[in-house]
C-alpha positions as MATLAB code, in Angstrom:
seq = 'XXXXXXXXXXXXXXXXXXXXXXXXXXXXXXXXXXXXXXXXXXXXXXXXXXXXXXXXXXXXXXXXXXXXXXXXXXXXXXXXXXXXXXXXXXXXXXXXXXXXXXXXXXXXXXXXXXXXXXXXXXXXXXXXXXXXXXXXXXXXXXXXXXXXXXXXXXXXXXXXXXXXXXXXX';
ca = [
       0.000    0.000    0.000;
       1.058    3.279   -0.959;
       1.777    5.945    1.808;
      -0.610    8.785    2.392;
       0.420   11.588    4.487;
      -1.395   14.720    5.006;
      -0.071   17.503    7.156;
      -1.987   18.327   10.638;
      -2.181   21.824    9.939;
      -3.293   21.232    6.609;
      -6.389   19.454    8.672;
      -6.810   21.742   10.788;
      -7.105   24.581    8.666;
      -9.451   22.680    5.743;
     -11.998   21.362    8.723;
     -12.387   25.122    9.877;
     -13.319   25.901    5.805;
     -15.919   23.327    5.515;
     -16.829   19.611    4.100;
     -15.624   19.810    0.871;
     -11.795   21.470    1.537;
     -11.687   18.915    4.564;
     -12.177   15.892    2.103;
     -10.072   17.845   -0.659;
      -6.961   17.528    1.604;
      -7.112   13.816    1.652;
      -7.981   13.679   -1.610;
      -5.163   15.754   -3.123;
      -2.673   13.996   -0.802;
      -3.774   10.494   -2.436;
      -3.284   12.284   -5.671;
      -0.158   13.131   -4.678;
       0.767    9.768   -3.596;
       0.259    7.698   -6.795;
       1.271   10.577   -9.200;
      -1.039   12.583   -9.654;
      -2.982   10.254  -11.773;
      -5.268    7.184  -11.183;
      -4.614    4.286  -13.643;
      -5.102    0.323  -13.009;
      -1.316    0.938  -11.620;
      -1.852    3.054   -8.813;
      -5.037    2.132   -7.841;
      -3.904   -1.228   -6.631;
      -1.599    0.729   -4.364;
      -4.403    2.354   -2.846;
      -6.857    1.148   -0.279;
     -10.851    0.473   -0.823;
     -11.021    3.022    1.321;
      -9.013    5.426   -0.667;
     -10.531    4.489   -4.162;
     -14.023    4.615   -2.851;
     -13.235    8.608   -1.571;
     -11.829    9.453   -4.878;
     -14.675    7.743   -6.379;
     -17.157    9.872   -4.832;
     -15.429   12.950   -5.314;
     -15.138   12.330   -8.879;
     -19.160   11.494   -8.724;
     -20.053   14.586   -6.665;
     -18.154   16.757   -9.284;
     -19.644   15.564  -12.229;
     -22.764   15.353  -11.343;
     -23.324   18.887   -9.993;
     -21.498   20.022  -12.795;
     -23.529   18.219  -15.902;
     -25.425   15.140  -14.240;
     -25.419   11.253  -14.775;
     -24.776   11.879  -18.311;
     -21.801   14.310  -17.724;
     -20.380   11.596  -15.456;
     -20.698    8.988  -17.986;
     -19.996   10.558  -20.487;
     -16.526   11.546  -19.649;
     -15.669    8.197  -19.002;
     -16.390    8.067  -14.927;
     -19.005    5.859  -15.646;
     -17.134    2.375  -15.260;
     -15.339    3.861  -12.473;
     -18.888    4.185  -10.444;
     -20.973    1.619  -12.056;
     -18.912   -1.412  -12.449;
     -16.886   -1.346   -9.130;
     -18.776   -1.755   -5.694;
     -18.915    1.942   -4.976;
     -22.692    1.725   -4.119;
     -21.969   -1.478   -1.735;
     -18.849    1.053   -0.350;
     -21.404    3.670   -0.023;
     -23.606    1.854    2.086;
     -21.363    0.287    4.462;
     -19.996    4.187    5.283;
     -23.707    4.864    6.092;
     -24.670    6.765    2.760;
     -27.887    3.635    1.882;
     -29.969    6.817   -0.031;
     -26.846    7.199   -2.031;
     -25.999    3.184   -2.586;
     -29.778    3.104   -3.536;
     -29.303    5.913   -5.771;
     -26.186    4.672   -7.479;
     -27.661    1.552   -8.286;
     -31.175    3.150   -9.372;
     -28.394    5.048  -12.304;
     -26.385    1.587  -12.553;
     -29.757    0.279  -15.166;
     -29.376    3.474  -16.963;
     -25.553    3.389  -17.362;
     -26.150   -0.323  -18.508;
     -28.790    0.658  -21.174;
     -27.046    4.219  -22.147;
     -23.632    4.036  -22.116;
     -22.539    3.511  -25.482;
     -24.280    5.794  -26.599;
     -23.265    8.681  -24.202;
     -19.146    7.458  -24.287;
     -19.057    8.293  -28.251;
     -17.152   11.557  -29.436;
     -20.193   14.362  -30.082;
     -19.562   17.788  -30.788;
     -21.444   20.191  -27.998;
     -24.543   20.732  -29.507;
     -24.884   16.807  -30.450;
     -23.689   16.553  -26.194;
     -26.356   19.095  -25.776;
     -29.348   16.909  -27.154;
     -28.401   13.916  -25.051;
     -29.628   15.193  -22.029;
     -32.992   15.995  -24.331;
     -32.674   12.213  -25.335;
     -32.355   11.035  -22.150;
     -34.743   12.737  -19.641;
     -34.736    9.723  -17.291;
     -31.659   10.674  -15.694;
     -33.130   13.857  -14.612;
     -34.713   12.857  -11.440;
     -31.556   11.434  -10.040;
     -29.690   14.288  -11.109;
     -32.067   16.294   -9.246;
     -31.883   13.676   -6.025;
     -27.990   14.185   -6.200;
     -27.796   18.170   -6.410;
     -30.437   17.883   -3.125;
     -28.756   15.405   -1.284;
     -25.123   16.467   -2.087;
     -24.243   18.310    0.587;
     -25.521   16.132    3.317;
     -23.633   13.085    1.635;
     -20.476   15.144    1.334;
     -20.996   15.780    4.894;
     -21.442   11.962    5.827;
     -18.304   11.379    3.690;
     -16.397   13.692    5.726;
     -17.555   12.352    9.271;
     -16.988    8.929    7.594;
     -12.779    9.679    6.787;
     -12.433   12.088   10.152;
     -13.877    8.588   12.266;
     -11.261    6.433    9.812;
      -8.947    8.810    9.169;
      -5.950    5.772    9.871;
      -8.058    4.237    6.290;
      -7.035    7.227    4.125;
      -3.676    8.640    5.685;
      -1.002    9.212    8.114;
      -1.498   12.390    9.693;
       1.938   14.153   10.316;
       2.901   16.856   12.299;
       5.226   19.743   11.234;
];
């Protein structure tokens, strides 16, 4: 497993801005830790743990930036849908999300061919016209967000030893 470290301060400082720089400082120092990039390589040096918060965040920002279709669509789809995110999801506590996720998972499985080809915007555009069925869960995400970025973030703070070392200056 590859080392994590994140600096105290660093913690300290991100829990007094909020949820989402709290969870970006773990985040970034996985980042940092396998090289700034997740492939098939350095996810295998990662924990479930670790895979499953980058998975999210990846999820969260996708999806409150262009939706389910966004998310698949710029290839996060496998990523969410054919690794046990939503089984991760519910045994951190998050069973409206896991339910979510796997309410999408039929969608992905009937869509995603379709929304993974190369479009130009405007034929990107008229998917989301196409495909109106993903708009409810969009909508459940965007509502729900913050209180499941805030269960994500009370989920690493209680298993903070899962994600990193902390380390003091």
């Amino acid at each position: 497993m590859k080392e994590v470290k994140v600096r105290d301060s660093a913690l300290k400082a991100a829990a007094e801005e909020g949820m989402d720089a709290f969870i970006g400082v773990f985040v970034d120092a996985i980042y940092e830790a396998v090289g700034g990039e997740l492939t098939a390589d350095s996810m295998a040096q990662l924990s479930a743990d670790q895979i499953t918060l980058l998975a999210y965040v990846a999820l969260r920002d996708e999806v409150m930036d262009g939706g389910f279709v966004l998310l698949i669509h710029d290839g996060y789809g496998g990523f969410i849908f054919k690794n046990p995110f939503s089984r991760m999801m519910r045994a951190w506590g998050l069973d409206a999300l896991a339910s979510l996720i796997n309410k999408v998972h039929k969608l992905y499985t009937h869509h995603h061919e379709e929304i993974e080809r190369d479009y130009t915007d405007d034929e990107f555009m008229a998917l989301y016209e196409r495909m109106p069925e993903f708009d409810d869960y969009d909508d459940d995400f965007v509502e729900n967000e913050e209180e499941w970025t805030t269960a994500v973030a009370y989920y690493v703070d209680e298993h903070t030893d899962s994600f990193a070392t902390i380390v003091s200056e």
